[in-house]
PDB file of C-alpha atoms in Angstrom:
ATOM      1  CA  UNK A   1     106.632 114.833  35.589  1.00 76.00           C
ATOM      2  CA  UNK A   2     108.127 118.116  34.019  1.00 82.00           C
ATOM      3  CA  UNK A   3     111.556 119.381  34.644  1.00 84.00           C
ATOM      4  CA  UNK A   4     112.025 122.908  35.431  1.00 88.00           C
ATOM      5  CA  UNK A   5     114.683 125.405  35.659  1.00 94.00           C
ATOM      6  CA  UNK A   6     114.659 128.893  37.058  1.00 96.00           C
ATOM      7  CA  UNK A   7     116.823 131.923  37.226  1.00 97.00           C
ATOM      8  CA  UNK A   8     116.350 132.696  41.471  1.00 98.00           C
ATOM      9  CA  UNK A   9     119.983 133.133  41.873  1.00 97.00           C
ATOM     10  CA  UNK A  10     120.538 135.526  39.201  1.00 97.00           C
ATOM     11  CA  UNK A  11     117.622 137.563  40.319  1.00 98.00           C
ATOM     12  CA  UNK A  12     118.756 137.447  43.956  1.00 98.00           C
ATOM     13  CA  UNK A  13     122.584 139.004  42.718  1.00 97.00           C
ATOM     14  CA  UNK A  14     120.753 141.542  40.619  1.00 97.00           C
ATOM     15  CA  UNK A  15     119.137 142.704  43.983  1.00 97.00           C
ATOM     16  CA  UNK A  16     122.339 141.741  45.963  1.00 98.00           C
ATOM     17  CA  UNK A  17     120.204 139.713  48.556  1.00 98.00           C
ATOM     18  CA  UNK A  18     121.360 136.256  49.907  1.00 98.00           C
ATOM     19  CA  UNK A  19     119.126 133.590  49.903  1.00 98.00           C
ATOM     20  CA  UNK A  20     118.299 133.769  53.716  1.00 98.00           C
ATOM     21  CA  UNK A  21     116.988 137.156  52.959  1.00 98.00           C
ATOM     22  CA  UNK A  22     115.003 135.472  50.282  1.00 98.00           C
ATOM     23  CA  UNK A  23     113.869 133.051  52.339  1.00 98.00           C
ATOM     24  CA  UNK A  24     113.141 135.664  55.471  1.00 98.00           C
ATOM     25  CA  UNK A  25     111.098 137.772  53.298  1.00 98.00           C
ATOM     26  CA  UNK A  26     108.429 134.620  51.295  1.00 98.00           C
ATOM     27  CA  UNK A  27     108.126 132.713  54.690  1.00 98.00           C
ATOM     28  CA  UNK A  28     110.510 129.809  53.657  1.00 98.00           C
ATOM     29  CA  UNK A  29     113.954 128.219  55.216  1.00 98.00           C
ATOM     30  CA  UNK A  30     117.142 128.961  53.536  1.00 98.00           C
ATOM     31  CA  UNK A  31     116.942 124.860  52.931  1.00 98.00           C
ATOM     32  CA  UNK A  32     113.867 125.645  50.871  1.00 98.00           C
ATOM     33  CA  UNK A  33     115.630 128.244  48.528  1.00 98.00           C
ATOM     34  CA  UNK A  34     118.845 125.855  48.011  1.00 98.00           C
ATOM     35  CA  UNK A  35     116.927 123.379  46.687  1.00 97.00           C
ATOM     36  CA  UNK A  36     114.747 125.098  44.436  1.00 96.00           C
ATOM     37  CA  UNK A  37     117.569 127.045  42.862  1.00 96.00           C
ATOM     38  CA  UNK A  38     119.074 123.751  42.747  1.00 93.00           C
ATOM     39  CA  UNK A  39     116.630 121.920  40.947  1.00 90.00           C
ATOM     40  CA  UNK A  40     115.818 119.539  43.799  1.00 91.00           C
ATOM     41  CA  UNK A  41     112.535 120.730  44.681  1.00 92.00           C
ATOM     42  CA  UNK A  42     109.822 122.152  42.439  1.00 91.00           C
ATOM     43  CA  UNK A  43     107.836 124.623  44.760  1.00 94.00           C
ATOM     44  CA  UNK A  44     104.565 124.609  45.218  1.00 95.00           C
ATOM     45  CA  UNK A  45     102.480 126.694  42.721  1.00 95.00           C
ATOM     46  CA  UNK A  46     101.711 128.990  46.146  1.00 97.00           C
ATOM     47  CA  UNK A  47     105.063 129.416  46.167  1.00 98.00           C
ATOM     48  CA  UNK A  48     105.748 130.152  42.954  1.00 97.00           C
ATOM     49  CA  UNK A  49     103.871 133.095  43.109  1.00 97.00           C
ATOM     50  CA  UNK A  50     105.542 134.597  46.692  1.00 98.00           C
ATOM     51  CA  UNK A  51     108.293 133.888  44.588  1.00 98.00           C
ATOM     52  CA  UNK A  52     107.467 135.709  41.613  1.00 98.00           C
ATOM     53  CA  UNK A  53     105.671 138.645  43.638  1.00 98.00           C
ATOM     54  CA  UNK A  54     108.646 139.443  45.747  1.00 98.00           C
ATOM     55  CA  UNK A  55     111.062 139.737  42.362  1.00 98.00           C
ATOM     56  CA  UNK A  56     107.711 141.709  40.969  1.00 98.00           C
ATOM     57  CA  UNK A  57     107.716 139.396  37.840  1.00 97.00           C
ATOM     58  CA  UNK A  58     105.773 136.629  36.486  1.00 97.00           C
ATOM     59  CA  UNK A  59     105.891 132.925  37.123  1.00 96.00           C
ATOM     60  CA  UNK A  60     107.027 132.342  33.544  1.00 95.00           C
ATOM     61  CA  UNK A  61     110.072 134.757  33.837  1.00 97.00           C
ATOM     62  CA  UNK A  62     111.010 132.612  36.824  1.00 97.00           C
ATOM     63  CA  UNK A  63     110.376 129.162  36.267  1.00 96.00           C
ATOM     64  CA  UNK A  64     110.486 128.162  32.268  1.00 94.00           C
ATOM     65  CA  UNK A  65     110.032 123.894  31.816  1.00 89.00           C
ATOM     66  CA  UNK A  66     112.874 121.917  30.228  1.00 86.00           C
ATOM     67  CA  UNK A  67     111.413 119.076  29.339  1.00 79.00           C
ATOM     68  CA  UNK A  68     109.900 115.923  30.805  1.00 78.00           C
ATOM     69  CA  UNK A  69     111.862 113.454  33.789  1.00 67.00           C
ATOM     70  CA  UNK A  70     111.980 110.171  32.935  1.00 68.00           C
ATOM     71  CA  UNK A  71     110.114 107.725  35.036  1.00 59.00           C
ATOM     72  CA  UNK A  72     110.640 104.609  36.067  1.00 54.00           C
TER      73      UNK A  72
END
């Protein structure tokens, strides 16, 4: 399983929107944002893309991969 990391929150100051607006605006709950700028939750590649679409860039500006999780 990869490990990502992703640069929502810096995106969201640069267009000084909170993450309900976020949220509000790609169909998610604030719950949803939290976690994925958290880490917690990897969206789903649909999401990715509302994601990336409402910041107008790609996925890879977004999202980049860290590495691999170790399983157990």
């Amino acid at each position: 399983k990869l490990k990502f990391t992703n640069n929502i929150h810096v995106l969201r100051a640069e267009q000084r929107i909170t993450q309900q607006d976020l949220a509000d605006a790609i169909g998610v709950t604030r719950a949803t944002i939290i976690s994925i700028e958290g880490g917690n939750y990897n969206p789903s590649l649909e999401l990715a893309f509302r994601i990336a679409n409402y910041f107008n860039k790609d996925i890879q500006q977004i999202f980049k991969i860290t590495g691999e999780a170790n399983e157990k």
